[in-house]
Coordinates of C-alpha atoms in Angstrom, one line a residue:
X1 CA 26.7 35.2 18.0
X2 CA 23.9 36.8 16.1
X3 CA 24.3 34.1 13.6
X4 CA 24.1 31.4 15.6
X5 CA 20.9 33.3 17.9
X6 CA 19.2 33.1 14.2
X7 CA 20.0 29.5 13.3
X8 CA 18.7 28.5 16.5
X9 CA 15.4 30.7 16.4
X10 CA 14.8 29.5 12.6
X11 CA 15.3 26.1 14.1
X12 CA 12.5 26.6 17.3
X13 CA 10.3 28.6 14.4
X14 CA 10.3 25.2 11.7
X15 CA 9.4 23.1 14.8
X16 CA 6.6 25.3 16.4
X17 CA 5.4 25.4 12.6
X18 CA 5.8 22.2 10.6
X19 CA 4.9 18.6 11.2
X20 CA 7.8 16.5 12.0
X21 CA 7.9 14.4 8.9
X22 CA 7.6 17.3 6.7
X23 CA 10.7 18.5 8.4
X24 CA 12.3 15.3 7.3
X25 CA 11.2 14.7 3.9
X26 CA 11.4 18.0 2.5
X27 CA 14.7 19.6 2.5
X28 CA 13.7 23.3 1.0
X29 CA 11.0 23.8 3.9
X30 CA 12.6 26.8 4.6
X31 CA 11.7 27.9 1.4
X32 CA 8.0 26.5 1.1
X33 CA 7.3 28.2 4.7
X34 CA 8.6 31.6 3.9
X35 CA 6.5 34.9 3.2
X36 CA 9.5 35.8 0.5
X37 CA 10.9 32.2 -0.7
X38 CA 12.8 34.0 -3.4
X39 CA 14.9 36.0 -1.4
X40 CA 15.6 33.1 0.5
X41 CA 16.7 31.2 -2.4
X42 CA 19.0 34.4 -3.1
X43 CA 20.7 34.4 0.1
X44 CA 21.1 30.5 0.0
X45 CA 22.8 30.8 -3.3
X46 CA 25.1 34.0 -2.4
X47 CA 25.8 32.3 1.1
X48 CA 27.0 29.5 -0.6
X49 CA 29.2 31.4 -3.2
X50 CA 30.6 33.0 -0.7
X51 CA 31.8 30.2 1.3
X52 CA 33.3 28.6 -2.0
X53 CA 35.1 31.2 -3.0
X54 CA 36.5 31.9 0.5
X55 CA 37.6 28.1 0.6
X56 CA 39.2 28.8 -2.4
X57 CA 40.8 31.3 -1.7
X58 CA 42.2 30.2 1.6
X59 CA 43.1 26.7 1.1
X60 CA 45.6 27.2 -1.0
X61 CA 47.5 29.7 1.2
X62 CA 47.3 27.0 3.9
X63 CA 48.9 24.6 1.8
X64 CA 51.7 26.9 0.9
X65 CA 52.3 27.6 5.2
X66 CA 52.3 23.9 5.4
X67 CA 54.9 23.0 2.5
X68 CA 56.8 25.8 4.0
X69 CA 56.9 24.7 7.6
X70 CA 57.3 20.9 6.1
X71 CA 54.4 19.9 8.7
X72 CA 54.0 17.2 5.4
X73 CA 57.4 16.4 3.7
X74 CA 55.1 15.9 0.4
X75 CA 53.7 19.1 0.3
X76 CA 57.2 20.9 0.2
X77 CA 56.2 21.3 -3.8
X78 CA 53.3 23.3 -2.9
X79 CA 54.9 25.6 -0.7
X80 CA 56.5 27.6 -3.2
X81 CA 55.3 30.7 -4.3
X82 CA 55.5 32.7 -7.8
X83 CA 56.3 36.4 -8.0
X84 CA 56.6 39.4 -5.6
X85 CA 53.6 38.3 -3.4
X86 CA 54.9 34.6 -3.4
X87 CA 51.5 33.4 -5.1
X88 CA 50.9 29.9 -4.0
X89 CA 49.7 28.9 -7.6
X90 CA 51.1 24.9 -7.1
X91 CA 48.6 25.1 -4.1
X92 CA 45.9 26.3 -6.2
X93 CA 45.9 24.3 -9.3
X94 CA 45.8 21.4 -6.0
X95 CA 42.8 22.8 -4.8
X96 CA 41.2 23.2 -8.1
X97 CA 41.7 19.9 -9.1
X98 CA 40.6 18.6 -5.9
X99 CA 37.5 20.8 -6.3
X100 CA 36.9 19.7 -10.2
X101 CA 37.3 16.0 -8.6
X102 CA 34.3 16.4 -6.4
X103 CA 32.1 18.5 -8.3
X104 CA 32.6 15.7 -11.5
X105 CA 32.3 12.4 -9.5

C-alpha cells in the first residue's frame, strides 16, 4: 500500500513539475529533478539488486514444485533436488543460463 501511495504521488509530482515531452524523452528525470539524485541512483541500483536476486532465488524453487507436481512432463528433470535440503541445483543452472542468455543477447 505505501508503495504504491508513493509511485502514484511521484507520478502526480513529475507531472505538476515537468513538461510533457521532457517526461517522454528523458528516462532518468527522476534523477535530474531530485534535490539528492545520488541517493536516488543508490536506491535504483539496490532496488534492482534486490529484485534479481529474489528472482533468482525463487525461480528455481518454482521449477523444482513444478517437475515435482509434473504440471510440465519436461520439467520432471528439474524437479529433483540434491542433498538434505533437496537443493533444486538442475533448476538453477536453468535459470542461470536463461539469465546469461538475456543479459548476453
Amino acid at each position: 500500500l505505501v508503495s504504491g501511495v508513493s509511485w502514484i504521488v511521484m507520478a502526480v509530482m513529475l507531472g505538476a513539475t515537468c513538461s510533457r515531452p521532457a517526461l517522454q524523452a528523458d528516462t532518468l528525470i527522476e534523477y535530474r529533478v531530485s534535490l539528492v539524485g545520488a541517493l536516488f541512483l543508490i536506491g535504483l541500483y539496490v532496488s534492482s539488486l534486490s529484485s534479481c536476486l529474489a528472482v533468482f532465488y525463487g525461480a528455481p524453487r518454482v521449477l523444482q514444485a513444478m517437475g515435482r507436481a509434473k504440471i510440465v512432463p519436461l520439467l520432471s528433470v528439474i524437479g529433483v533436488g540434491r542433498g538434505p535440503n533437496k537443493e533444486p541445483v538442475v533448476a538453477i543452472l536453468v535459470v542461470g543460463a536463461i539469465a546469461f542468455v538475456f543479459v548476453f543477447v
